[in-house]
Structures are given as C-alpha cells and as structure tokens.
Short mmCIF file of C-alpha atoms in Angstrom, two decimals:
data_model
loop_
_atom_site.label_atom_id
_atom_site.label_comp_id
_atom_site.label_asym_id
_atom_site.label_seq_id
_atom_site.Cartn_x
_atom_site.Cartn_y
_atom_site.Cartn_z
CA MET A 1 12.62 -6.08 25.42
CA ALA A 2 15.97 -4.98 24.30
CA GLN A 3 16.26 -1.39 22.79
CA GLU A 4 18.92 0.18 20.84
CA THR A 5 20.29 3.69 21.26
CA THR A 6 22.06 5.95 18.81
CA ARG A 7 25.84 6.59 19.44
CA GLN A 8 26.48 9.51 21.54
CA SER A 9 27.51 12.61 19.55
CA GLN A 10 26.15 16.20 19.21
CA PRO A 11 23.90 16.25 16.09
CA ALA A 12 24.90 18.96 13.58
CA ALA A 13 21.67 19.28 11.84
CA ASP A 14 18.17 20.44 13.05
CA ALA A 15 16.11 17.80 11.28
CA ALA A 16 16.51 14.81 8.96
CA VAL A 17 14.13 12.81 7.08
CA TYR A 18 14.08 8.90 6.62
CA ILE A 19 11.44 7.64 4.11
CA GLY A 20 10.37 3.99 3.77
CA ARG A 21 7.53 1.38 3.77
CA PHE A 22 9.18 -0.59 6.77
CA GLN A 23 7.16 -3.85 5.99
CA VAL A 24 8.83 -5.16 8.20
CA PHE A 25 11.23 -2.95 9.94
CA HIS A 26 14.57 -4.75 10.08
CA ARG A 27 18.25 -4.17 11.35
CA GLY A 28 19.00 -2.25 7.96
CA HIS A 29 16.25 0.02 8.65
CA LEU A 30 17.23 0.53 12.23
CA GLY A 31 20.85 1.07 11.13
CA MET A 32 19.76 3.99 8.73
CA LEU A 33 17.61 5.48 11.59
CA ARG A 34 20.30 5.74 14.01
CA GLU A 35 22.53 7.33 11.48
CA ALA A 36 19.72 9.88 10.92
CA LEU A 37 19.58 10.52 14.55
CA ALA A 38 23.28 10.82 14.91
CA ARG A 39 23.42 13.30 12.18
CA ALA A 40 20.10 15.64 13.35
CA ARG A 41 18.36 16.50 16.44
CA LEU A 42 14.85 15.41 15.24
CA CYS A 43 14.11 12.81 12.59
CA VAL A 44 10.85 12.73 10.58
CA VAL A 45 10.12 9.07 9.47
CA VAL A 46 7.81 9.06 6.64
CA ILE A 47 5.95 5.91 6.43
CA GLY A 48 4.71 5.22 2.90
CA SER A 49 1.89 3.10 1.51
CA ALA A 50 -0.33 4.39 4.30
CA TYR A 51 -4.14 3.91 4.35
CA GLN A 52 -4.40 0.73 2.36
CA ALA A 53 -6.21 -2.42 3.20
CA ARG A 54 -3.78 -5.34 4.24
CA THR A 55 -2.23 -7.17 1.45
CA PRO A 56 0.78 -9.62 1.38
CA LYS A 57 2.91 -6.69 0.13
CA ASN A 58 1.47 -4.41 2.97
CA PRO A 59 0.56 -6.50 5.80
CA PHE A 60 0.89 -3.96 8.58
CA PHE A 61 -1.06 -0.61 8.80
CA TRP A 62 1.03 2.55 9.18
CA HIS A 63 0.41 2.88 12.77
CA GLU A 64 1.57 -0.73 13.35
CA ARG A 65 4.79 -0.04 11.62
CA ALA A 66 5.20 3.05 13.81
CA GLU A 67 5.03 0.86 16.80
CA MET A 68 7.41 -1.69 15.37
CA ILE A 69 9.86 1.22 15.07
CA ARG A 70 9.31 2.81 18.43
CA ARG A 71 9.74 -0.68 20.25
CA ASN A 72 13.50 -0.54 19.08
CA LEU A 73 14.12 2.96 20.36
CA SER A 74 15.13 4.28 23.55
CA GLU A 75 12.90 6.53 25.49
CA ALA A 76 15.32 9.46 24.48
CA ASP A 77 15.17 8.66 21.00
CA ARG A 78 11.38 8.17 20.54
CA ALA A 79 11.16 11.61 21.71
CA ARG A 80 13.48 12.73 18.67
CA VAL A 81 11.23 10.96 16.08
CA LEU A 82 8.14 11.98 14.31
CA PHE A 83 6.01 9.52 12.19
CA VAL A 84 4.08 10.85 9.15
CA PRO A 85 1.95 8.53 7.05
CA VAL A 86 1.87 9.26 3.11
CA ARG A 87 -0.42 7.19 1.05
CA ASP A 88 0.50 5.87 -2.46
CA TYR A 89 -0.82 8.22 -5.23
CA TYR A 90 0.40 6.13 -8.27
CA ASP A 91 1.87 9.50 -9.38
CA LEU A 92 5.40 9.98 -8.50
CA GLY A 93 5.23 13.74 -8.72
CA ARG A 94 2.07 14.03 -6.57
CA TRP A 95 3.58 11.60 -3.95
CA GLU A 96 6.83 13.79 -3.75
CA ALA A 97 4.59 16.90 -3.22
CA ALA A 98 2.65 15.11 -0.50
CA VAL A 99 5.80 14.00 1.34
CA ARG A 100 7.30 17.46 1.09
CA ALA A 101 4.29 19.14 2.43
CA SER A 102 3.78 16.54 5.17
CA VAL A 103 7.35 16.79 6.31
CA GLU A 104 7.29 20.77 6.08
CA GLN A 105 4.13 20.60 8.33
CA ALA A 106 5.50 18.30 10.67
CA LEU A 107 8.60 20.57 11.08
CA ALA A 108 6.67 23.63 11.41
CA GLY A 109 4.98 22.16 14.41
CA GLN A 110 8.35 21.81 16.19
CA GLY A 111 9.29 25.39 15.55
CA LEU A 112 11.50 24.38 12.44
CA ALA A 113 9.58 25.97 9.67
CA GLY A 114 11.54 26.69 6.54
CA VAL A 115 14.49 24.61 7.83
CA PRO A 116 15.68 22.28 5.08
CA PRO A 117 16.06 18.73 6.51
CA LEU A 118 18.71 16.18 5.72
CA LEU A 119 17.41 13.45 3.35
CA ILE A 120 18.67 10.19 4.64
CA GLY A 121 18.61 7.15 2.15
CA HIS A 122 20.26 4.29 0.44
CA PHE A 123 20.14 3.51 -3.41
CA LYS A 124 19.10 -0.13 -3.41
CA ASP A 125 18.08 -0.13 -6.91
CA VAL A 126 15.75 1.57 -9.30
CA SER A 127 13.09 1.94 -6.76
CA SER A 128 15.21 4.32 -4.85
CA GLN A 129 15.36 6.81 -7.41
CA TYR A 130 12.69 8.98 -5.79
CA LEU A 131 15.31 10.14 -3.42
CA HIS A 132 16.51 12.65 -6.26
CA GLY A 133 13.19 14.28 -6.20
CA PHE A 134 13.51 16.52 -2.99
CA GLU A 135 15.48 19.60 -4.32
CA GLY A 136 16.64 21.71 -1.40
CA TRP A 137 17.03 18.85 0.82
CA PRO A 138 20.69 17.74 1.17
CA LEU A 139 20.84 14.06 0.43
CA VAL A 140 23.03 11.75 2.60
CA SER A 141 23.39 8.64 0.70
CA LEU A 142 24.41 5.66 2.93
CA GLU A 143 26.06 2.28 2.24
CA ARG A 144 23.94 -0.70 2.62
CA ILE A 145 23.75 -1.84 6.30
CA THR A 146 25.50 -5.43 7.17
CA ALA A 147 25.41 -7.61 10.05
CA ALA A 148 28.87 -8.99 10.85
CA GLY A 149 29.91 -8.30 7.48
CA ARG A 150 26.88 -10.07 5.65
CA PRO A 151 24.29 -8.44 3.78
CA LEU A 152 20.87 -8.28 5.37
CA HIS A 153 17.62 -9.73 3.82
CA ASP A 154 15.42 -7.37 2.25
CA ALA A 155 11.75 -6.79 3.71
CA SER A 156 10.07 -8.83 0.97
CA GLN A 157 12.46 -12.04 1.96
CA LEU A 158 11.31 -11.61 5.62
CA ARG A 159 7.60 -11.47 4.63
CA ASP A 160 8.05 -14.42 2.59
CA ALA A 161 9.47 -16.16 5.59
CA LEU A 162 6.79 -15.25 7.77
CA PHE A 163 4.04 -16.23 5.44
CA ALA A 164 5.69 -19.47 4.65
CA LEU A 165 5.90 -20.52 8.36
CA GLY A 166 3.83 -18.16 10.44
CA ARG A 167 2.75 -19.39 13.78
CA GLU A 168 4.21 -22.73 12.97
CA ALA A 169 7.72 -21.50 12.90
CA SER A 170 10.21 -23.35 14.94
CA GLY A 171 12.48 -21.68 17.86
CA GLU A 172 15.15 -22.11 15.24
CA VAL A 173 13.41 -20.19 12.57
CA TRP A 174 12.79 -17.19 15.05
CA ALA A 175 16.24 -17.20 16.21
CA ALA A 176 17.33 -16.88 12.54
CA LEU A 177 14.84 -14.12 12.07
CA GLY A 178 16.35 -12.40 15.01
CA GLU A 179 19.59 -12.08 13.15
CA GLN A 180 17.72 -10.11 10.52
CA VAL A 181 15.18 -7.92 12.56
CA PRO A 182 15.77 -6.13 15.91
CA PRO A 183 14.36 -7.38 19.11
CA GLY A 184 11.58 -4.92 19.26
CA THR A 185 10.29 -6.05 15.68
CA LEU A 186 10.62 -9.67 16.83
CA ASP A 187 8.47 -9.29 19.79
CA PHE A 188 5.86 -7.45 17.54
CA LEU A 189 6.01 -10.19 14.82
CA ARG A 190 5.47 -12.87 17.59
CA GLY A 191 2.21 -11.11 18.40
CA ALA A 192 1.29 -10.51 14.89
CA VAL A 193 1.09 -14.03 13.50
CA ALA A 194 -1.09 -15.13 16.14
CA GLN A 195 -3.91 -12.67 14.84
CA PRO A 196 -6.74 -14.09 12.80
CA TRP A 197 -5.88 -11.61 9.82
CA PHE A 198 -2.31 -13.04 9.55
CA ALA A 199 -3.72 -16.42 8.50
CA GLU A 200 -6.01 -14.69 5.91
CA MET A 201 -2.72 -12.79 4.45
CA ALA A 202 -0.69 -15.99 4.51
CA GLU A 203 -3.42 -17.65 2.47
CA GLU A 204 -3.57 -14.91 -0.09
CA TRP A 205 0.34 -14.98 -0.16
CA ARG A 206 0.09 -18.62 -1.19
CA MET A 207 -2.50 -18.06 -3.79
CA LEU A 208 -0.44 -15.18 -5.35
CA ARG A 209 2.55 -17.34 -5.58
CA ALA A 210 0.65 -20.08 -7.28
CA TYR A 211 -0.70 -17.61 -9.70
CA TRP A 212 2.63 -16.05 -10.63
CA ALA A 213 4.03 -19.69 -11.09
CA SER A 214 1.11 -20.32 -13.38
CA TRP A 215 2.59 -17.83 -15.91
CA SER A 216 6.22 -18.65 -15.48
CA ALA A 217 6.30 -20.71 -18.80
CA ALA A 218 5.16 -17.60 -20.71
CA PRO A 219 7.88 -16.37 -23.28
CA TYR A 220 7.38 -12.75 -21.98
CA PRO A 221 6.01 -11.36 -18.51
CA PRO A 222 2.23 -11.04 -19.29
CA THR A 223 0.34 -7.73 -19.39
CA LEU A 224 -3.18 -8.37 -18.50
CA ILE A 225 -6.02 -6.14 -19.56
CA THR A 226 -9.06 -5.65 -17.43
CA THR A 227 -12.15 -3.32 -17.32
CA ASP A 228 -14.15 -1.85 -14.67
CA ALA A 229 -17.54 -0.35 -14.42
CA LEU A 230 -18.42 2.76 -12.29
CA VAL A 231 -22.18 3.18 -12.10
CA LEU A 232 -23.74 6.21 -10.51
CA CYS A 233 -27.54 6.60 -9.39
CA ALA A 234 -28.98 9.21 -7.13
CA GLY A 235 -25.78 10.00 -5.40
CA HIS A 236 -24.68 6.48 -4.94
CA VAL A 237 -22.05 4.25 -6.53
CA LEU A 238 -22.49 0.63 -7.32
CA LEU A 239 -19.68 -1.49 -5.72
CA VAL A 240 -18.87 -4.95 -5.07
CA GLN A 241 -17.37 -7.04 -2.21
CA ARG A 242 -14.87 -9.56 -3.30
CA GLY A 243 -15.70 -13.11 -2.73
CA GLU A 244 -12.52 -14.59 -3.93
CA LEU A 245 -8.73 -14.11 -3.28
CA PRO A 246 -6.98 -11.73 -3.72
CA GLY A 247 -8.73 -9.17 -1.81
CA ARG A 248 -11.53 -11.35 -0.43
CA GLY A 249 -13.97 -8.93 1.40
CA LEU A 250 -12.62 -5.73 0.07
CA TYR A 251 -14.55 -3.14 -1.97
CA ALA A 252 -14.10 -2.95 -5.69
CA LEU A 253 -15.64 -1.79 -8.70
CA PRO A 254 -17.44 -4.50 -10.83
CA GLY A 255 -14.84 -5.75 -13.49
CA GLY A 256 -12.72 -8.41 -14.44
CA PHE A 257 -10.50 -9.58 -17.46
CA LEU A 258 -11.27 -8.66 -20.92
CA ASN A 259 -12.54 -11.59 -23.36
CA PRO A 260 -10.73 -11.85 -26.61
CA ASN A 261 -14.09 -11.27 -28.60
CA GLU A 262 -15.19 -7.94 -27.11
CA THR A 263 -14.44 -4.16 -26.99
CA LEU A 264 -13.40 -2.66 -23.78
CA ALA A 265 -16.86 -1.25 -23.05
CA GLN A 266 -18.55 -4.46 -23.79
CA GLY A 267 -16.22 -6.21 -21.35
CA ALA A 268 -17.19 -3.88 -18.64
CA ARG A 269 -20.87 -4.17 -19.41
CA ARG A 270 -20.61 -7.84 -19.44
CA GLU A 271 -18.57 -7.91 -15.94
CA LEU A 272 -21.18 -5.55 -14.48
CA LEU A 273 -24.15 -7.84 -15.34
CA GLU A 274 -22.17 -11.02 -14.25
CA GLU A 275 -21.22 -9.68 -10.86
CA THR A 276 -24.11 -7.43 -9.85
CA GLY A 277 -27.02 -8.72 -12.20
CA LEU A 278 -27.39 -5.15 -13.38
CA ALA A 279 -28.03 -4.80 -17.10
CA LEU A 280 -27.37 -1.35 -18.56
CA PRO A 281 -29.65 0.01 -21.22
CA ASP A 282 -28.28 -0.82 -24.68
CA ASP A 283 -28.41 2.97 -25.74
CA LEU A 284 -26.72 4.14 -22.81
CA ALA A 285 -23.30 5.50 -23.64
CA PRO A 286 -20.44 5.90 -21.00
CA GLU A 287 -20.10 9.37 -19.72
CA GLN A 288 -16.29 9.07 -19.46
CA SER A 289 -13.39 6.56 -19.48
CA ALA A 290 -9.97 6.45 -18.18
CA VAL A 291 -6.87 4.17 -18.12
CA PHE A 292 -5.16 3.26 -14.99
CA ASP A 293 -1.85 1.45 -15.76
CA HIS A 294 0.60 2.15 -12.98
CA PRO A 295 3.02 -0.93 -12.85
CA ASP A 296 2.46 -1.45 -9.07
CA ARG A 297 -1.35 -1.10 -9.04
CA SER A 298 -2.15 -4.74 -8.73
CA LEU A 299 -0.37 -7.61 -6.81
CA ARG A 300 -1.32 -10.13 -9.61
CA GLY A 301 1.26 -8.36 -12.09
CA ARG A 302 1.27 -6.01 -14.63
CA THR A 303 -2.36 -5.18 -15.21
CA VAL A 304 -3.79 -2.32 -17.06
CA THR A 305 -7.46 -1.51 -16.52
CA HIS A 306 -10.01 0.51 -18.41
CA GLY A 307 -12.61 2.26 -16.16
CA PHE A 308 -16.05 3.41 -17.64
CA LEU A 309 -18.55 5.68 -16.00
CA TRP A 310 -22.07 5.30 -16.54
CA ARG A 311 -24.85 7.62 -14.85
CA LEU A 312 -28.34 6.19 -14.31
CA ALA A 313 -31.30 8.33 -13.79
CA GLY A 314 -32.92 7.65 -10.41
CA ASP A 315 -36.83 7.44 -10.15
CA THR A 316 -38.74 10.06 -8.19
CA ALA A 317 -39.13 7.76 -5.12
CA GLY A 318 -35.36 7.44 -4.92
CA ALA A 319 -35.28 3.89 -5.24
CA LEU A 320 -32.12 2.24 -6.44
CA PRO A 321 -31.93 -0.59 -9.17
CA PRO A 322 -31.89 -3.95 -7.37
CA VAL A 323 -28.32 -5.64 -7.47
CA GLN A 324 -27.12 -8.88 -6.18
CA GLY A 325 -23.53 -10.20 -6.01
CA GLN A 326 -22.81 -13.22 -8.16
CA ASP A 327 -20.03 -14.82 -10.07
CA GLY A 328 -16.92 -13.62 -8.15
CA ALA A 329 -18.49 -10.99 -5.91
CA ALA A 330 -19.83 -11.86 -2.49
CA HIS A 331 -22.15 -8.73 -2.51
CA ALA A 332 -23.27 -5.83 -4.55
CA VAL A 333 -24.06 -2.68 -2.87
CA TRP A 334 -24.97 0.67 -3.66
CA LEU A 335 -22.97 3.14 -1.41
CA PRO A 336 -23.68 6.98 -1.03
CA VAL A 337 -20.69 8.82 -2.69
CA ALA A 338 -20.46 11.02 0.46
CA ASP A 339 -19.43 7.91 2.41
CA LEU A 340 -16.50 6.83 0.09
CA GLN A 341 -13.78 8.92 1.65
CA GLY A 342 -14.09 7.11 5.07
CA LEU A 343 -13.40 3.79 3.50
CA GLU A 344 -10.00 4.16 2.07
CA ASP A 345 -8.37 1.12 3.73
CA ARG A 346 -11.15 -1.32 2.72
CA PHE A 347 -10.66 -1.10 -1.20
CA PHE A 348 -8.94 -3.59 -3.38
CA ASP A 349 -5.87 -2.63 -5.39
CA ASP A 350 -6.20 1.03 -6.53
CA HIS A 351 -9.85 1.06 -6.83
CA PHE A 352 -10.27 3.84 -4.32
CA HIS A 353 -7.83 5.95 -6.24
CA MET A 354 -9.77 5.08 -9.45
CA LEU A 355 -13.13 6.30 -7.78
CA LEU A 356 -11.71 9.67 -6.63
CA HIS A 357 -10.11 10.44 -10.03
CA MET A 358 -13.32 9.36 -12.10
CA LEU A 359 -15.60 11.32 -9.76
CA ASP A 360 -13.24 14.26 -9.31
CA LEU A 361 -13.24 13.88 -5.52
CA PRO A 362 -10.31 15.16 -3.34
CA TYR A 363 -8.29 12.81 -1.10
CA PRO A 364 -9.30 12.67 2.46
CA VAL A 365 -7.23 14.55 5.25
CA TYR A 366 -6.83 12.71 8.32
#
C-alpha cells in the first residue's frame, strides 16, 4: 500500500501532541500529523473515546484507529509516533487531566520527562475549545487541510457514506472515498466493511437516522427524560442486556423513558419491574440518586437520566432474587460488582460511568 512521509526538515521541538477521535482517519488528519512530525522529533497521538462499545459514532476500537494511522506512515515515521488511548469521562476537566497525565507518562518513558510538548490542533468549531485547556503546552493552531483547494469532508460524513453503502459500494464510490482518505485508511476500511459487526452498526445507523427524523417536526429540539435503577444485593448489581437497537446486546441499567403521570422514582421502579420482573418492596427508599446530563451521553439525542440506587438484603444462603429479561431487555443478570471493571467496552451509552459514579468505584487502569 502507498505510504506518505513527512517533509524532510530538522524538527525544532522534542515532542508534539495531536488529539483526535479519528473515526475515520482521513487526509485532513494525516496532514495535521505530518505537520506535527515536521515540527517535533516525536509525536504523541491521543486517541479519544477509547474503551467504548462499538456505535455508529464510534465504530472502531482505539487500537483499530491506531492501526489505520500506522498504515499511512513510513517505517521511519511510525517509530516517531506514540499512541495514547483516553476514555470519555463526560467531564471536561477530568478528561483534560487524564490527557495531560497520559501524555506526560508517555514522554517520560522516552526520556522527555518535564518537556512541554507542542499542542497541534485546528479550531473547527466549538468542539475544539478543549485545545485551550492545556496551560503550559505551546499551541500551534493550523488552518484546515484541503485537497486541491477543496475542503475535505469531516469524519461524520465519511462514516455516513460507509454505513449507507458498506460492502455494496461500487468502485466509483471507493474511488471517491479515496479522494478523502489516504491509501492506508482505504485499505483498512475495505476490510472493515466485510466484518459481521459492520452490518450491525449499519443497521443501528439507519435506525438512529429514522429516530431523529421522527422528531424533525417538533418546534424545538427535544430533551428526553429517562430513569434508571441500580439495584445491589450481596455484592452483585442487576443489569440487563439490551434486546433492541440502539445498543443491542450491550449491558445497561434497567431503565427507560418517564411516563407523564409518574414521579422519577416511580418511573425507575416501573422500568425495573418491566425489564427484569423484580418488584421492590413498597417501603424501600432509594439509598441515593444522581442526575446524568452530559449533552453527548446518548446517540438518541439530548437525554437526561435520573439514576436511583436501591440496596436489597441478601438471604443467609447467599441466593439472589430471581430475575428474567423482558420488555426491551433480552436478558437480566446479576453480575458481581468486582467484575464490572473488566466490562467497560460492553456497556450502552454512559452506563459504565454511571455505575462507577454511584458505586464510588475507580476507573480501571489498562
């Protein structure tokens, strides 16, 4: 496959940082990375939205995106790039701190402890304001990369094209895509669309587009209200595996949309009963509640959820209450709390983060 190399010049800086999700890695991304390598002897590429389950917005795992990038670099440039995965924390300050700590650790491993790296970036829109959050890192703001003077598509447009056509894409479509993505990415995508998981993501993409279209006549963008129930018993947490799109097969807290005639806690109790068959005692009050309202927490749109935690007393034999998946849940399962941290990439939306928050558990370190 063809590979592109940075222009030959003596880099002035020791290190640079380039942050992105790279879903997918396109020619604009490659142009920015080449600029970073032209300015610094080493570039740390921070791959965001790491450790998530596959979704139409994040179809590729972080190590697959790293491979996409590697395929477009010469052997010499590959040796100058370090990849650092960083999860979404749904908290900008916490995310910035995690990026900084991960980059500093990576640089220290290269004998560059304490070296402030150049921060390479492009201010596309309001989503790029995070670039101002790394005090002490000199910011290099670059113009948008173009192809033959024409603006390149962004990654969301390229994902739409892939999901719309997938393995049915014609040679002309692949040729047009090749104008937007470098050869290594094109080669990677040809293999990806043939994988079984890609068809599932394409189906979910079509479902979500139809869902968004159903709200198109609303006078204002909708804000949806949901409730979720976190039930603990004998060191286990009650979860469901979703039986419907979006997120079919992923773990989630039992929950759903609030009915107009119920309180938030009533809605959580009802959803728990409907999805797992578990009826909570009428006099059992929730131990705690929390609101999760990050604007990007759900692909369905602006969705604010209220989580409630109930703790059940286990019997002397250690038996757990019987549960059964029903309604929109394919399965209902009691999972040991100790096992949760190994399942980060198998959770729907931000439910993994909700669990860690409400159970006061640390994030796993990989």
